[in-house]
């Protein structure tokens, strides 16, 4: 008999075809994320779970599945899972690192340029037939080339963002608990800086840290106040790293020049004020959303799941 698995939401057909050969699965929904109560109800008799980053897999969910052996999260981040509790119960947790690094770095750059050069506003204006001819001061943005880029979290994605910044001849400063090797600092033209100094001296600041209890509201109201009036803040990591309400207020007061956000503190809810601001560019958490990358993520999650259920060591073990 094949092991029973809950896949919380419809995933790409190629991954489902692969899974069909190895497991019996139930798909939570094709339309929307399951509620926690629905997950609890459906997971009771399952040995495996393929979860998405929007699914809350906390102690209560884990405890409702006595046969659960593996949680394969289809994301690199796993802040949605209580990994300590899973580990205590000897349940494996896996993620999908590596494959979304370049894709997320590309999206980060799309956001930087979109904010700096007011791309969405210009597009809207043009489509609304408001363009009456070239004007010296039409949609004046911010120069990116040669500026100082502050990267918070210099892991895989932070480095991929830094590597693209070389083409813009940027000086890079970074904040991370781990220092890069001298060779890497040279390669990325990057120097470490304490967070406060990074915030007060960078012209573009971009966040690529994981969400942990230590990084929750790392960019608090007080830290936001350190940011330069002409600076741009980008977050394509996890929403709760930034105090979203404080950021919205700072943007409204023009205490920060602009922000580009792909993630929010209470997804899918977004601080109402942000929706009204023309200096905030908002995306619906699409950092890794290319067909190629999402397929790789789904296949990796599926493979991790099958490996775990077969009693093998999954490739991307978190715990
Ligand atoms: C995306 O946000 C991920 O963690 O994979």
Tab-separated table of C-alpha atoms and ligand atoms in Angstrom:
chain	number	residue	atom	x	y	z
A	1	UNK	CA	0.000	0.000	0.000
A	2	UNK	CA	1.259	3.451	-0.900
A	3	UNK	CA	1.678	5.981	1.925
A	4	UNK	CA	-1.029	8.610	2.280
A	5	UNK	CA	-0.051	12.219	1.809
A	6	UNK	CA	-1.805	15.575	2.047
A	7	UNK	CA	-0.823	18.130	-0.583
A	8	UNK	CA	-2.344	21.312	0.753
A	9	UNK	CA	-2.942	22.957	-2.600
A	10	UNK	CA	-2.787	21.973	-6.257
A	11	UNK	CA	0.809	21.888	-7.524
A	12	UNK	CA	2.202	21.657	-11.057
A	13	UNK	CA	1.045	18.540	-12.974
A	14	UNK	CA	4.583	17.273	-13.615
A	15	UNK	CA	5.150	16.987	-9.846
A	16	UNK	CA	1.770	15.302	-9.358
A	17	UNK	CA	2.590	12.737	-12.066
A	18	UNK	CA	5.797	11.871	-10.258
A	19	UNK	CA	4.023	11.665	-6.898
A	20	UNK	CA	1.274	9.433	-8.290
A	21	UNK	CA	3.804	6.651	-8.819
A	22	UNK	CA	4.879	6.654	-5.186
A	23	UNK	CA	2.075	7.813	-2.925
A	24	UNK	CA	-1.678	8.151	-2.485
A	25	UNK	CA	-2.422	11.792	-2.186
A	26	UNK	CA	-5.279	14.059	-1.268
A	27	UNK	CA	-5.137	17.611	-2.572
A	28	UNK	CA	-6.483	20.145	-0.118
A	29	UNK	CA	-7.793	22.655	-2.597
A	30	UNK	CA	-7.162	23.889	-6.102
A	31	UNK	CA	-8.586	27.327	-5.408
A	32	UNK	CA	-7.187	28.638	-2.160
A	33	UNK	CA	-4.969	27.954	0.839
A	34	UNK	CA	-6.504	25.636	3.437
A	35	UNK	CA	-7.347	27.020	6.842
A	36	UNK	CA	-5.474	25.571	9.786
A	37	UNK	CA	-8.653	23.760	10.875
A	38	UNK	CA	-8.983	22.191	7.438
A	39	UNK	CA	-5.364	21.029	7.501
A	40	UNK	CA	-5.914	19.493	10.943
A	41	UNK	CA	-8.979	17.650	9.672
A	42	UNK	CA	-7.289	16.337	6.525
A	43	UNK	CA	-3.912	15.409	7.980
A	44	UNK	CA	-5.188	13.035	10.677
A	45	UNK	CA	-4.516	9.824	8.739
A	46	UNK	CA	-1.542	11.040	6.641
A	47	UNK	CA	2.100	9.982	6.781
A	48	UNK	CA	3.369	12.827	4.658
A	49	UNK	CA	2.567	16.477	4.070
A	50	UNK	CA	3.520	18.636	1.116
A	51	UNK	CA	3.004	22.161	2.389
A	52	UNK	CA	3.290	25.642	0.948
A	53	UNK	CA	4.696	28.668	2.708
A	54	UNK	CA	1.196	29.971	3.423
A	55	UNK	CA	0.265	26.905	5.473
A	56	UNK	CA	0.681	27.220	9.223
A	57	UNK	CA	2.134	23.948	10.446
A	58	UNK	CA	2.375	24.553	14.168
A	59	UNK	CA	2.355	22.281	17.224
A	60	UNK	CA	-1.415	21.778	17.051
A	61	UNK	CA	-1.310	20.704	13.398
A	62	UNK	CA	1.662	18.403	13.972
A	63	UNK	CA	0.031	16.823	17.030
A	64	UNK	CA	-3.140	16.091	15.072
A	65	UNK	CA	-1.290	13.692	12.759
A	66	UNK	CA	-0.012	10.710	14.745
A	67	UNK	CA	1.372	8.918	11.667
A	68	UNK	CA	3.130	11.945	10.168
A	69	UNK	CA	6.750	11.228	9.175
A	70	UNK	CA	7.711	14.066	6.860
A	71	UNK	CA	6.736	17.657	6.019
A	72	UNK	CA	8.103	18.726	2.641
A	73	UNK	CA	7.747	22.492	2.391
A	74	UNK	CA	7.631	23.820	-1.159
A	75	UNK	CA	9.718	26.926	-0.336
A	76	UNK	CA	13.185	27.788	0.812
A	77	UNK	CA	11.810	29.555	3.926
A	78	UNK	CA	10.240	27.343	6.585
A	79	UNK	CA	9.131	29.900	9.176
A	80	UNK	CA	5.579	28.561	8.668
A	81	UNK	CA	6.564	25.285	10.375
A	82	UNK	CA	7.326	24.650	14.042
A	83	UNK	CA	10.559	22.824	13.265
A	84	UNK	CA	11.485	22.371	16.913
A	85	UNK	CA	8.271	20.530	17.596
A	86	UNK	CA	8.633	18.475	14.412
A	87	UNK	CA	12.142	17.510	15.446
A	88	UNK	CA	10.944	16.551	18.918
A	89	UNK	CA	8.406	14.224	17.316
A	90	UNK	CA	11.044	12.841	14.899
A	91	UNK	CA	9.240	14.227	11.875
A	92	UNK	CA	11.496	15.309	9.026
A	93	UNK	CA	11.131	18.808	7.565
A	94	UNK	CA	12.573	19.660	4.149
A	95	UNK	CA	12.780	22.809	2.013
A	96	UNK	CA	13.769	23.764	-1.536
A	97	UNK	CA	16.979	25.799	-1.366
A	98	UNK	CA	19.167	26.837	-4.279
A	99	UNK	CA	16.740	26.686	-7.173
A	100	UNK	CA	15.072	30.007	-6.452
A	101	UNK	CA	18.172	32.048	-5.700
A	102	UNK	CA	18.640	33.621	-9.125
A	103	UNK	CA	14.909	34.057	-9.733
A	104	UNK	CA	14.435	35.912	-6.464
A	105	UNK	CA	17.510	38.061	-7.115
A	106	UNK	CA	16.083	38.975	-10.531
A	107	UNK	CA	12.783	39.971	-8.954
A	108	UNK	CA	14.616	42.032	-6.344
A	109	UNK	CA	16.311	43.930	-9.123
A	110	UNK	CA	13.016	44.365	-10.950
A	111	UNK	CA	11.658	45.951	-7.752
A	112	UNK	CA	14.705	48.184	-7.250
A	113	UNK	CA	14.439	49.518	-10.790
A	114	UNK	CA	10.650	49.753	-10.685
A	115	UNK	CA	10.756	51.910	-7.561
A	116	UNK	CA	13.782	53.978	-8.588
A	117	UNK	CA	12.428	54.711	-12.064
A	118	UNK	CA	8.695	54.743	-11.242
A	119	UNK	CA	7.980	52.088	-13.840
A	120	UNK	CA	4.474	50.999	-12.737
A	121	UNK	CA	3.335	54.621	-12.350
A	122	UNK	CA	4.668	55.491	-15.818
A	123	UNK	CA	2.978	52.476	-17.368
A	124	UNK	CA	-0.355	53.388	-15.795
A	125	UNK	CA	-0.022	57.001	-16.897
A	126	UNK	CA	0.750	56.006	-20.488
A	127	UNK	CA	-2.095	53.508	-20.719
A	128	UNK	CA	-4.459	56.121	-19.347
A	129	UNK	CA	-3.549	58.204	-22.432
A	130	UNK	CA	-2.069	60.946	-20.268
A	131	UNK	CA	1.184	61.171	-22.240
A	132	UNK	CA	1.262	64.507	-24.039
A	133	UNK	CA	4.881	64.493	-25.157
A	134	UNK	CA	8.377	64.539	-23.702
A	135	UNK	CA	8.827	66.640	-20.612
A	136	UNK	CA	11.983	67.429	-18.709
A	137	UNK	CA	10.448	66.599	-15.369
A	138	UNK	CA	8.143	63.753	-16.233
A	139	UNK	CA	8.460	60.857	-13.739
A	140	UNK	CA	11.801	61.873	-12.335
A	141	UNK	CA	13.290	58.921	-10.524
A	142	UNK	CA	16.465	58.069	-8.680
A	143	UNK	CA	19.791	57.107	-10.179
A	144	UNK	CA	20.828	53.537	-9.351
A	145	UNK	CA	24.266	53.261	-10.958
A	146	UNK	CA	27.138	53.978	-8.614
A	147	UNK	CA	24.965	54.148	-5.489
A	148	UNK	CA	25.537	52.383	-2.172
A	149	UNK	CA	23.524	49.201	-1.818
A	150	UNK	CA	22.902	47.890	1.704
A	151	UNK	CA	22.115	44.186	1.819
A	152	UNK	CA	20.577	42.780	4.988
A	153	UNK	CA	21.208	39.028	4.925
A	154	UNK	CA	24.154	38.050	2.763
A	155	UNK	CA	23.215	34.436	2.122
A	156	UNK	CA	22.590	32.835	-1.252
A	157	UNK	CA	20.009	35.398	-2.421
A	158	UNK	CA	21.844	38.387	-0.939
A	159	UNK	CA	24.973	37.364	-2.839
A	160	UNK	CA	23.052	36.881	-6.096
A	161	UNK	CA	21.658	40.418	-5.684
A	162	UNK	CA	25.193	41.682	-4.988
A	163	UNK	CA	26.545	39.991	-8.063
A	164	UNK	CA	23.966	41.776	-10.269
A	165	UNK	CA	24.872	45.058	-8.553
A	166	UNK	CA	28.362	44.833	-10.047
A	167	UNK	CA	26.873	45.759	-13.410
A	168	UNK	CA	25.577	48.946	-11.785
A	169	UNK	CA	29.044	49.666	-10.310
A	170	UNK	CA	27.560	49.855	-6.832
A	171	UNK	CA	29.382	49.899	-3.550
A	172	UNK	CA	27.965	47.177	-1.358
A	173	UNK	CA	27.668	47.119	2.396
A	174	UNK	CA	26.095	44.176	4.166
A	175	UNK	CA	24.742	43.150	7.531
A	176	UNK	CA	24.838	39.483	8.408
A	177	UNK	CA	25.785	37.433	11.477
A	178	UNK	CA	28.406	35.698	9.309
A	179	UNK	CA	31.243	37.565	7.676
A	180	UNK	CA	32.077	36.737	4.060
A	181	UNK	CA	35.564	35.498	3.270
A	182	UNK	CA	38.029	38.196	2.137
A	183	UNK	CA	37.852	36.696	-1.375
A	184	UNK	CA	34.051	37.031	-1.449
A	185	UNK	CA	34.138	40.557	-0.060
A	186	UNK	CA	36.482	41.425	-2.889
A	187	UNK	CA	34.355	39.618	-5.475
A	188	UNK	CA	31.203	41.508	-4.465
A	189	UNK	CA	32.956	44.768	-3.596
A	190	UNK	CA	31.225	44.387	-0.241
A	191	UNK	CA	32.084	45.444	3.300
A	192	UNK	CA	30.295	44.486	6.517
A	193	UNK	CA	28.573	47.227	8.494
A	194	UNK	CA	26.545	47.317	11.698
A	195	UNK	CA	22.832	47.507	10.925
A	196	UNK	CA	22.367	51.107	12.088
A	197	UNK	CA	25.202	52.344	9.908
A	198	UNK	CA	23.985	50.358	6.942
A	199	UNK	CA	20.522	51.867	7.317
A	200	UNK	CA	21.728	55.435	7.680
A	201	UNK	CA	24.277	55.346	4.869
A	202	UNK	CA	22.741	53.232	2.088
A	203	UNK	CA	20.788	54.676	-0.805
A	204	UNK	CA	19.120	51.393	-1.608
A	205	UNK	CA	18.480	48.840	1.135
A	206	UNK	CA	17.362	45.317	0.359
A	207	UNK	CA	16.386	42.557	2.781
A	208	UNK	CA	17.329	38.915	2.197
A	209	UNK	CA	17.344	37.465	5.699
A	210	UNK	CA	15.364	34.474	6.900
A	211	UNK	CA	12.481	35.144	9.279
A	212	UNK	CA	13.459	33.931	12.752
A	213	UNK	CA	12.611	35.189	16.255
A	214	UNK	CA	15.807	37.294	15.966
A	215	UNK	CA	14.811	38.939	12.674
A	216	UNK	CA	11.141	39.598	13.532
A	217	UNK	CA	10.746	43.407	13.251
A	218	UNK	CA	14.494	43.730	12.734
A	219	UNK	CA	13.501	46.803	10.767
A	220	UNK	CA	11.479	48.366	13.570
A	221	UNK	CA	10.050	51.889	13.789
A	222	UNK	CA	13.320	53.077	15.385
A	223	UNK	CA	15.421	51.489	12.653
A	224	UNK	CA	13.186	52.941	9.939
A	225	UNK	CA	13.889	56.368	11.385
A	226	UNK	CA	17.576	55.845	10.645
A	227	UNK	CA	16.939	55.397	6.927
A	228	UNK	CA	17.913	58.243	4.656
A	229	UNK	CA	15.126	60.448	3.293
A	230	UNK	CA	16.299	59.704	-0.255
A	231	UNK	CA	16.609	55.973	0.206
A	232	UNK	CA	14.673	53.044	-1.194
A	233	UNK	CA	13.775	49.971	0.885
A	234	UNK	CA	13.133	46.609	-0.758
A	235	UNK	CA	11.751	43.502	0.938
A	236	UNK	CA	11.511	40.275	-1.037
A	237	UNK	CA	12.301	38.058	1.964
A	238	UNK	CA	9.602	37.797	4.638
A	239	UNK	CA	7.108	40.491	5.646
A	240	UNK	CA	7.399	40.297	9.439
A	241	UNK	CA	11.076	41.325	9.265
A	242	UNK	CA	9.762	44.872	8.765
A	243	UNK	CA	7.290	46.701	10.989
A	244	UNK	CA	4.834	47.229	8.139
A	245	UNK	CA	2.705	49.855	9.880
A	246	UNK	CA	5.774	51.935	10.759
A	247	UNK	CA	7.028	51.610	7.193
A	248	UNK	CA	3.704	52.770	5.754
A	249	UNK	CA	3.740	55.801	8.051
A	250	UNK	CA	7.334	56.639	7.099
A	251	UNK	CA	6.493	56.392	3.404
A	252	UNK	CA	3.437	58.564	3.855
A	253	UNK	CA	5.499	61.228	5.643
A	254	UNK	CA	8.108	60.900	2.841
A	255	UNK	CA	10.638	60.028	5.503
A	256	UNK	CA	11.756	57.330	3.040
A	257	UNK	CA	11.738	57.995	-0.693
A	258	UNK	CA	10.233	54.717	-1.826
A	259	UNK	CA	9.705	51.055	-1.077
A	260	UNK	CA	9.273	47.897	-3.102
A	261	UNK	CA	7.595	45.028	-1.322
A	262	UNK	CA	6.942	41.469	-2.416
A	263	UNK	CA	6.049	40.234	1.081
A	264	UNK	CA	3.850	41.444	3.946
A	265	UNK	CA	3.559	41.048	7.644
A	266	UNK	CA	0.151	39.349	7.635
A	267	UNK	CA	-0.227	37.880	4.149
A	268	UNK	CA	-2.481	38.050	2.289
A	269	UNK	CA	-3.545	41.143	4.260
A	270	UNK	CA	-1.633	44.318	3.561
A	271	UNK	CA	-1.467	47.435	5.697
A	272	UNK	CA	-4.306	49.529	4.242
A	273	UNK	CA	-2.223	52.721	4.047
A	274	UNK	CA	0.379	51.055	1.809
A	275	UNK	CA	-2.285	50.455	-0.820
A	276	UNK	CA	-2.835	54.183	-1.169
A	277	UNK	CA	0.780	55.339	-1.476
A	278	UNK	CA	2.364	56.175	-4.804
A	279	UNK	CA	5.872	55.653	-3.421
A	280	UNK	CA	5.206	52.012	-2.533
A	281	UNK	CA	5.336	49.354	-5.242
A	282	UNK	CA	3.569	46.216	-4.126
A	283	UNK	CA	3.816	42.726	-5.585
A	284	UNK	CA	1.878	39.595	-4.556
A	285	UNK	CA	4.807	37.470	-3.254
A	286	UNK	CA	6.112	36.434	-6.675
A	287	UNK	CA	9.847	36.335	-5.874
A	288	UNK	CA	10.337	32.807	-7.191
A	289	UNK	CA	7.445	32.852	-9.641
A	290	UNK	CA	8.830	31.733	-12.961
A	291	UNK	CA	7.496	28.547	-14.468
A	292	UNK	CA	10.980	27.011	-14.499
A	293	UNK	CA	11.683	27.744	-10.846
A	294	UNK	CA	8.266	26.832	-9.484
A	295	UNK	CA	8.492	23.513	-11.332
A	296	UNK	CA	11.917	22.835	-9.835
A	297	UNK	CA	10.604	23.732	-6.367
A	298	UNK	CA	7.604	21.413	-6.719
A	299	UNK	CA	9.782	18.559	-8.005
A	300	UNK	CA	12.318	18.998	-5.197
A	301	UNK	CA	9.570	19.050	-2.577
A	302	UNK	CA	7.997	15.956	-4.157
A	303	UNK	CA	11.332	14.113	-4.220
A	304	UNK	CA	12.126	15.036	-0.630
A	305	UNK	CA	8.717	13.743	0.372
A	306	UNK	CA	9.131	10.406	-1.383
A	307	UNK	CA	12.669	9.946	-0.069
A	308	UNK	CA	11.468	10.567	3.491
A	309	UNK	CA	8.545	8.183	3.148
A	310	UNK	CA	10.852	5.472	1.796
A	311	UNK	CA	13.022	5.837	4.891
A	312	UNK	CA	15.846	7.464	2.904
A	313	UNK	CA	17.546	10.677	3.967
A	314	UNK	CA	15.823	13.488	2.008
A	315	UNK	CA	18.161	15.694	-0.037
A	316	UNK	CA	17.112	18.941	1.626
A	317	UNK	CA	16.713	18.075	5.242
A	318	UNK	CA	16.093	20.990	7.612
A	319	UNK	CA	15.541	18.760	10.675
B	1	LIG	C1	9.578	31.958	-1.079
B	1	LIG	O1	9.237	32.931	-0.533
B	1	LIG	C2	10.289	30.857	-0.483
B	1	LIG	O2	10.614	30.879	0.731
B	1	LIG	O3	10.528	29.869	-1.203
